[in-house]
mmCIF file of C-alpha atoms in Angstrom:
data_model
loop_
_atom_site.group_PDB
_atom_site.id
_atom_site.type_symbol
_atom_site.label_atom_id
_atom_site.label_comp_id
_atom_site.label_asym_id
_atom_site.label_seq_id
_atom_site.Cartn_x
_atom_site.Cartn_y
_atom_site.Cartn_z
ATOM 1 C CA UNK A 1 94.417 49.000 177.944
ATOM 2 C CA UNK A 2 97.945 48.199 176.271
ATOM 3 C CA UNK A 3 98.369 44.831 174.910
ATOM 4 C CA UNK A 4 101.692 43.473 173.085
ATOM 5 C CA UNK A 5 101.042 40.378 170.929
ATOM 6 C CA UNK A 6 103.809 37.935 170.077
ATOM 7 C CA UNK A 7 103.486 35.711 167.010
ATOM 8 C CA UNK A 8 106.029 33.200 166.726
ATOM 9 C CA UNK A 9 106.959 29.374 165.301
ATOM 10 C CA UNK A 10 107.282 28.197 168.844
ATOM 11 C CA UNK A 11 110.138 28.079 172.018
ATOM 12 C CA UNK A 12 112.133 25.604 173.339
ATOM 13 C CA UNK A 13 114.080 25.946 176.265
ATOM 14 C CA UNK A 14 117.676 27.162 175.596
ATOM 15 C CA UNK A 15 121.438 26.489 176.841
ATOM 16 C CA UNK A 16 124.545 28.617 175.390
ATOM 17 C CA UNK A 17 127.917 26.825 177.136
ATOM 18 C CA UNK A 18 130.160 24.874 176.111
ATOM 19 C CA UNK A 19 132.866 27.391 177.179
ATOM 20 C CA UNK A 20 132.252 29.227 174.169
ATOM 21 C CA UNK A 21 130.055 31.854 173.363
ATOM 22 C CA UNK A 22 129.672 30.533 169.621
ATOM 23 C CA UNK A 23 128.622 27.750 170.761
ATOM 24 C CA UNK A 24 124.829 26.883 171.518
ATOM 25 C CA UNK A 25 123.459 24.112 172.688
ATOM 26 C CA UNK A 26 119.579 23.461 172.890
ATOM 27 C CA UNK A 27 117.881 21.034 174.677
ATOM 28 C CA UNK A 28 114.795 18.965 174.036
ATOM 29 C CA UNK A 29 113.264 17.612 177.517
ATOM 30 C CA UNK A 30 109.899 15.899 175.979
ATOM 31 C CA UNK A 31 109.303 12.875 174.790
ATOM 32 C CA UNK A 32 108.542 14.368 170.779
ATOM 33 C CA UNK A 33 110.507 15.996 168.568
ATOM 34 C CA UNK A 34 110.405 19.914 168.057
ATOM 35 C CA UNK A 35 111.256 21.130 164.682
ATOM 36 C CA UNK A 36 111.507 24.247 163.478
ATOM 37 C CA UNK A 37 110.812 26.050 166.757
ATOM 38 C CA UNK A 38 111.402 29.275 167.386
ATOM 39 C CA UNK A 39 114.134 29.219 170.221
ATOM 40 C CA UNK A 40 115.376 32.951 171.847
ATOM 41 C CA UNK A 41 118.795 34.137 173.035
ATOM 42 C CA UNK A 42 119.368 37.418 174.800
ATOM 43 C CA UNK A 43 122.137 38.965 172.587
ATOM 44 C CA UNK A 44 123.972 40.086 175.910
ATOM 45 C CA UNK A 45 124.686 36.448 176.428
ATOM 46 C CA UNK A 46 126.807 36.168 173.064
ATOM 47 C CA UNK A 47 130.219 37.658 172.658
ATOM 48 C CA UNK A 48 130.176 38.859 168.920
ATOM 49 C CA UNK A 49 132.348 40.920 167.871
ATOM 50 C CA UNK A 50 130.825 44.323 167.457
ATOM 51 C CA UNK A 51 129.272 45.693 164.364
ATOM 52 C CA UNK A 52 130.254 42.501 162.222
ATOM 53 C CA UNK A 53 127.679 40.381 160.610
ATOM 54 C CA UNK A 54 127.050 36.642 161.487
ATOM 55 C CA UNK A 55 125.616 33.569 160.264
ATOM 56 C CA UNK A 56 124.171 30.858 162.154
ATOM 57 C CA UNK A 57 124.939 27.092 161.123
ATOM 58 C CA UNK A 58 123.221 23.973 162.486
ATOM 59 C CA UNK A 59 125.751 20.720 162.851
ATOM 60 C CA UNK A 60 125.410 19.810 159.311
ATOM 61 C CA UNK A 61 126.458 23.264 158.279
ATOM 62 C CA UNK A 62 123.114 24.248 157.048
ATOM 63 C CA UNK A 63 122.641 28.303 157.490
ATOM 64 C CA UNK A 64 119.847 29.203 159.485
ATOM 65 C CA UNK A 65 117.532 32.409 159.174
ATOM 66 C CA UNK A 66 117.430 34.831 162.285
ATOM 67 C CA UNK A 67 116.396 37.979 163.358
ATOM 68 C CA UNK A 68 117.343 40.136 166.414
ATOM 69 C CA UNK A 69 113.945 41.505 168.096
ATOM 70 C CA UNK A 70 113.829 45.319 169.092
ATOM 71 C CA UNK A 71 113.967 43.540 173.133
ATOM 72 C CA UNK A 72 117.452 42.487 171.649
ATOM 73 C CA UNK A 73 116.650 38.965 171.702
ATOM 74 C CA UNK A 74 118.803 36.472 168.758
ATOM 75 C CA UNK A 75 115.757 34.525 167.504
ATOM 76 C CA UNK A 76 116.390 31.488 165.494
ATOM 77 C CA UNK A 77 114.406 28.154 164.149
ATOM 78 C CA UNK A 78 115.639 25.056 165.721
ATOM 79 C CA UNK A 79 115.065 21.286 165.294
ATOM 80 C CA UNK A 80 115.930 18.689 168.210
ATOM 81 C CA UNK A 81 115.008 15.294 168.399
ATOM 82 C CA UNK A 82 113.006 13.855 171.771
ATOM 83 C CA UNK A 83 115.139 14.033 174.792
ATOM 84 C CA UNK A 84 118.211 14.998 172.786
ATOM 85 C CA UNK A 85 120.409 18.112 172.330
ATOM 86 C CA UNK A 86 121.019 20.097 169.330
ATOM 87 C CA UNK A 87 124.015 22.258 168.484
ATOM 88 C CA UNK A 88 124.313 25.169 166.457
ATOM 89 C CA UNK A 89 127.349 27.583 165.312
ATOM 90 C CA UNK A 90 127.649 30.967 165.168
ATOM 91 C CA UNK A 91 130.063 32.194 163.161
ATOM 92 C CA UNK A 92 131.585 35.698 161.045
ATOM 93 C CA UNK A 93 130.169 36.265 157.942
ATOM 94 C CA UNK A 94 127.549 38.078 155.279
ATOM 95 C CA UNK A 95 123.975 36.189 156.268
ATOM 96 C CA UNK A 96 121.890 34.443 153.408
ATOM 97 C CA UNK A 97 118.586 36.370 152.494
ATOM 98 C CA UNK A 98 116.179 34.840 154.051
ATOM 99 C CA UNK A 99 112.500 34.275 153.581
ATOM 100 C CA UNK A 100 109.735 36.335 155.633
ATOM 101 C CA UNK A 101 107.343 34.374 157.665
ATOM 102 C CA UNK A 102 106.133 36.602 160.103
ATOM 103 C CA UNK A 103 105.086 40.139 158.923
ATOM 104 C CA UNK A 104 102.236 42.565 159.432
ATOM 105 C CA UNK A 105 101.206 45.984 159.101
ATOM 106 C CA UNK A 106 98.168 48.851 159.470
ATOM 107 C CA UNK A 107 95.803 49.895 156.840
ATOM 108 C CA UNK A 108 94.720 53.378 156.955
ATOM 109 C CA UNK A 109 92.596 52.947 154.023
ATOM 110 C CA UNK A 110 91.026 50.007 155.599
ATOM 111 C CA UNK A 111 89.240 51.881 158.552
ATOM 112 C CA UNK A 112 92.939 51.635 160.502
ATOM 113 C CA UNK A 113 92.770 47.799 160.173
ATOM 114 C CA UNK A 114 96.449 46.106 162.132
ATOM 115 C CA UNK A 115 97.081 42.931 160.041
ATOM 116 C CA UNK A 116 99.400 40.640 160.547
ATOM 117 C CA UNK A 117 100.338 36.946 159.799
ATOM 118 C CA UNK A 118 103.060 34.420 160.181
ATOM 119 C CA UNK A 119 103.045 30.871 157.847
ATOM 120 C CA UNK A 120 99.954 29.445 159.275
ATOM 121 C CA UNK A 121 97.165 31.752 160.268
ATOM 122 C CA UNK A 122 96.915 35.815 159.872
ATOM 123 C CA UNK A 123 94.597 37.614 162.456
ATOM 124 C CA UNK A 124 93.606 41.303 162.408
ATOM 125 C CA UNK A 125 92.595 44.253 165.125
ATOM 126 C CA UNK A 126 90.034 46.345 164.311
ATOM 127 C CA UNK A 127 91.323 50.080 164.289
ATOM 128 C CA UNK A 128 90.116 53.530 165.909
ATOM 129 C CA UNK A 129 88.944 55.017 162.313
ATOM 130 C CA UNK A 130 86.879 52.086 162.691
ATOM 131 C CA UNK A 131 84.961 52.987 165.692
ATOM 132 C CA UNK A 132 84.945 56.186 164.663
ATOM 133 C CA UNK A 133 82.236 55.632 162.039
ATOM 134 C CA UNK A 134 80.134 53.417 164.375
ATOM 135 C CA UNK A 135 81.955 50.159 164.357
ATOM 136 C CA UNK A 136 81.330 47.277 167.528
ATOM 137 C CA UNK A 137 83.706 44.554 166.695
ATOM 138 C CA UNK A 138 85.645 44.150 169.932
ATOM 139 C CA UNK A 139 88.010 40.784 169.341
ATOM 140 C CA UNK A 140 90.731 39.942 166.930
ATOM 141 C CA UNK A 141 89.464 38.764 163.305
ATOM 142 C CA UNK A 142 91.254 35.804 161.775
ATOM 143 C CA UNK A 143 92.423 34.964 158.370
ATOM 144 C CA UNK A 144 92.979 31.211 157.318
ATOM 145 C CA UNK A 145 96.191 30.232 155.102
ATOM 146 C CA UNK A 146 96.726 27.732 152.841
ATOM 147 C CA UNK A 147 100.596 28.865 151.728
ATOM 148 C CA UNK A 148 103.216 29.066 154.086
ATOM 149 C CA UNK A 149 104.286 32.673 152.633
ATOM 150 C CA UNK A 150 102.905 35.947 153.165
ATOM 151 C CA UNK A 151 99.201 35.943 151.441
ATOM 152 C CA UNK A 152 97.268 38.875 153.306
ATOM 153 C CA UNK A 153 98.546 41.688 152.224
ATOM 154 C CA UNK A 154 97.473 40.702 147.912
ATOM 155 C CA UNK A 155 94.229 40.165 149.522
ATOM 156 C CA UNK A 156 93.704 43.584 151.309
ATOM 157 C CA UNK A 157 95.128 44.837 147.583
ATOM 158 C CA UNK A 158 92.913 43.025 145.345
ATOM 159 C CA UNK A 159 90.058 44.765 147.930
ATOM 160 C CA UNK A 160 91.896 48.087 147.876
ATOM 161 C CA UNK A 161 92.578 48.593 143.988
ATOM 162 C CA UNK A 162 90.079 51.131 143.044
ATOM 163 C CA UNK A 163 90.943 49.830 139.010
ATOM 164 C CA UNK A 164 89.520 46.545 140.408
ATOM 165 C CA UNK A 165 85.884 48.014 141.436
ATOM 166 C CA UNK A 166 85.859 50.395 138.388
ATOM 167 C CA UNK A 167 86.116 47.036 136.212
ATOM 168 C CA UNK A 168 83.491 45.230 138.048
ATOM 169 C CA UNK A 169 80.989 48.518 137.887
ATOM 170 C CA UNK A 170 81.022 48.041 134.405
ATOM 171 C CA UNK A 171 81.030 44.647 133.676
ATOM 172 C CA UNK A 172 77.171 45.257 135.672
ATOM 173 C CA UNK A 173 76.689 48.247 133.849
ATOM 174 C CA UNK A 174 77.189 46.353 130.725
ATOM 175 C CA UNK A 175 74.398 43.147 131.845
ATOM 176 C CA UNK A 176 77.733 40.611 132.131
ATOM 177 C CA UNK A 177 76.918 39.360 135.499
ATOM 178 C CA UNK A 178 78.672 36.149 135.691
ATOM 179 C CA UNK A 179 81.614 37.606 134.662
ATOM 180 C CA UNK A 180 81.320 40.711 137.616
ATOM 181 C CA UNK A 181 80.298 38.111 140.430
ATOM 182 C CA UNK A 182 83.564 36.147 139.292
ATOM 183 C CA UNK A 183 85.536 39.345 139.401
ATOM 184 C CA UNK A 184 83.694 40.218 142.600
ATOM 185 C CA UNK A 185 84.490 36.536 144.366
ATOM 186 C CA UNK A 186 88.133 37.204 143.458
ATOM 187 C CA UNK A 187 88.591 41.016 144.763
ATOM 188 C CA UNK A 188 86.715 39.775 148.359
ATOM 189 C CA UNK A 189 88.940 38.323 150.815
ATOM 190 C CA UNK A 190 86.201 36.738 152.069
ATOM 191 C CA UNK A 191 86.062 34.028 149.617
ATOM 192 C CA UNK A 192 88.793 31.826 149.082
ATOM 193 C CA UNK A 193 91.120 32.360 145.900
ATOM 194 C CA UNK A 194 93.833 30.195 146.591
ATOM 195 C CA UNK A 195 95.707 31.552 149.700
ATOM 196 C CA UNK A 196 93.076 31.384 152.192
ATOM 197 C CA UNK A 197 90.029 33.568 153.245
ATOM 198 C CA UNK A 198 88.701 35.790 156.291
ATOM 199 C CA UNK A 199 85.678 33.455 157.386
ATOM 200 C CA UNK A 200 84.967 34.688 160.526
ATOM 201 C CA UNK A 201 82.389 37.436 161.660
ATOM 202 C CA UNK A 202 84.003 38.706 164.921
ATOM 203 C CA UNK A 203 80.762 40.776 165.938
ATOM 204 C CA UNK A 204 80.232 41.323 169.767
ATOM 205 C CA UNK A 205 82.873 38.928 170.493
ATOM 206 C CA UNK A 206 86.395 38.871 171.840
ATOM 207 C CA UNK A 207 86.740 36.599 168.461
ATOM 208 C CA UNK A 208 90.964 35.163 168.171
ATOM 209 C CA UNK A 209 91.371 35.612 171.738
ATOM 210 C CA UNK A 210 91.124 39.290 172.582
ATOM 211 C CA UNK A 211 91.788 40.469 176.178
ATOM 212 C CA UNK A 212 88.888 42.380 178.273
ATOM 213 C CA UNK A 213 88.093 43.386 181.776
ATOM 214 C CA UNK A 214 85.537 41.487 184.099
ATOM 215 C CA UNK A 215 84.099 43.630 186.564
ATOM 216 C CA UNK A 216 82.809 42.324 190.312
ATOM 217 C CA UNK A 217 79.120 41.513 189.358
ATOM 218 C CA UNK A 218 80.851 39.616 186.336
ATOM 219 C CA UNK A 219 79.868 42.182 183.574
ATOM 220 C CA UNK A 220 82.128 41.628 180.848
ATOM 221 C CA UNK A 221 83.808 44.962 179.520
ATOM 222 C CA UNK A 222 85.204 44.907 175.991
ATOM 223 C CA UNK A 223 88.042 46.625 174.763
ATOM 224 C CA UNK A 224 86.496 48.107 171.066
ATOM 225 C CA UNK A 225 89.182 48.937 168.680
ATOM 226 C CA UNK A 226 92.945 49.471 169.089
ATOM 227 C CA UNK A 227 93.566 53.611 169.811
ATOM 228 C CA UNK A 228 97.042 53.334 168.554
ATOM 229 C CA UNK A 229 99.942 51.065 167.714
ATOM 230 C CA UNK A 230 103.885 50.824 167.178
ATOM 231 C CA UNK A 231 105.116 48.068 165.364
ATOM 232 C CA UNK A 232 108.742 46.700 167.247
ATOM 233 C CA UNK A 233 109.314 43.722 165.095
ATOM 234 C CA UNK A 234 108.261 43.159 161.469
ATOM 235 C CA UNK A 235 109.904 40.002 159.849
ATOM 236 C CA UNK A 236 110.900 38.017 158.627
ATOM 237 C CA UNK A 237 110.771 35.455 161.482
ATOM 238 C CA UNK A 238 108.641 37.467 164.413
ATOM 239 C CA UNK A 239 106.111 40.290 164.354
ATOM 240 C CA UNK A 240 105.757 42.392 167.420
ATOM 241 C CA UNK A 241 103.166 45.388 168.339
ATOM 242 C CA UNK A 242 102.559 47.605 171.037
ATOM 243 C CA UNK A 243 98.513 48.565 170.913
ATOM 244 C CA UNK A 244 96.556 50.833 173.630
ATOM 245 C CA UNK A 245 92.841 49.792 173.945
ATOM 246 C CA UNK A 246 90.597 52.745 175.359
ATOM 247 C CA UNK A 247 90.305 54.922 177.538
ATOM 248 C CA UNK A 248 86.832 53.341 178.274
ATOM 249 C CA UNK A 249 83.894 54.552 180.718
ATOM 250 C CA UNK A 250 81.757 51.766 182.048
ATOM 251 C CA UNK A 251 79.641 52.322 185.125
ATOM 252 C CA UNK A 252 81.620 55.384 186.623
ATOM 253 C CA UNK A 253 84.561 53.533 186.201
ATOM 254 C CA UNK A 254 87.571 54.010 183.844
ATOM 255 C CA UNK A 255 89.248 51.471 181.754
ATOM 256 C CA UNK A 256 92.362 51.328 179.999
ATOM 257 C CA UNK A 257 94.718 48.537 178.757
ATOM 258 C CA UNK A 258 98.312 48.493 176.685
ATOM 259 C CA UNK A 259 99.353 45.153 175.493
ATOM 260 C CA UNK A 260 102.163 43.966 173.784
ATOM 261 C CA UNK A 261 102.659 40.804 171.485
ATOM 262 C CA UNK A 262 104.892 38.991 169.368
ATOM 263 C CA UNK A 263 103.641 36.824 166.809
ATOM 264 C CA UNK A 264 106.228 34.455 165.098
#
């Protein structure tokens, strides 16, 4: 089973014309605005000159962040009122750094956990050092998000830092109890410090949306944990990864899937 998964702002349909390739014009055909959407542009559609970094300006002259995916895609945020058309430059010059939104990675000291987030939500895939030791979550896990900047990554620290649990050991050891179930709230990503929390128990579920195989008598087949991953994107506006589920044996039968998706 391969599955790709694509986490993104958004898309809006996209024009470049105008006779000139730095030049591009994007077009809003509903009746509501779209702001901050992410809009793509296949980079063999732009003539830039080779080699020479570019900047991006909206009509006001206001630099805007991009990134070019590993699919070569120019990725951008855009803004266009309802039924209108907005216009953006692209132009020579040394890009602004920009802030990440969309970012992710895998956590072999976490049972193989793939995490990964973008301003909004964060979501994770349960990984094959997790099955290993006997583990039956099957769907994606989510984490919630209070900040729009990158917040799950402190939290699988906090968990992580062994200095953390050696500090919490001996505040019990030592009787000072409401000071170790403070400590302990803080250190668990499952309770809200701030940021957000992990409030969902995935179980025997396909949880955020998880992809799985219906066979003829309408026996559901789930796809268990990732059995390996590539990251092709990682920031700062889209996250992309290329996971195989399986191989799986259900009934006689054989079962694989490979997906890939971008998250931005």
């Amino acid at each position: 089973m391969r599955f790709i998964l694509l986490i993104s702002s958004g898309i809006a349909s996209v024009i470049a014309g105008c006779g000139n390739p730095s030049v591009i014009e994007i077009s809003n055909t509903i009746d509501e605005e779209r702001k901050n959407e992410i809009v793509e542009i296949p980079m063999a559609e732009l003539s830039l000159p080779s080699g020479r970094p570019f900047v991006i300006r909206d009509a006001s002259g206001a630099e805007m962040p991009y990134q070019i995916t590993y699919d070569s895609l120019l990725i951008f945020p855009a803004t266009v009122a309802p039924l209108a058309t907005a216009v953006y430059y692209i132009e020579e010059g040394v890009p602004a750094m920009v802030d990440t939104v969309a970012v992710g990675r895998v956590y072999p000291d976490r049972a193989d956990d793939l995490v990964w987030e973008n301003q909004w939500s964060g979501y994770r895939a349960y990984g094959p050092a997790y099955q290993a030791n006997g583990g039956m979550v099957f769907g994606y896990d989510i984490h919630t998000k209070s900040v729009d900047y990158p917040a799950v990554d402190e939290r699988y620290t906090r968990e992580l830092t062994q200095s953390n649990w050696d500090r919490l050991h001996r505040l019990r050891e030592e009787g000072r109890s409401e000071e170790a179930d403070s400590l302990q709230r803080w250190i668990s990503y499952h309770v809200d410090s701030g940021t957000g929390m992990d409030p969902y128990t995935v179980g025997p579920t396909l949880g955020a949306g998880a992809s799985a195989f219906v066979l003829a008598d309408s026996t559901l087949v789930y796809p268990r944990s990732y059995q390996s991953c590539e990251i092709l994107d990682n920031g700062p506006l889209r996250f992309t990864v290329d996971m195989i589920f399986g191989p799986l044996a259900v009934g006689g039968r054989h079962f694989s899937n490979r997906t890939s998706a971008a998250y931005s």
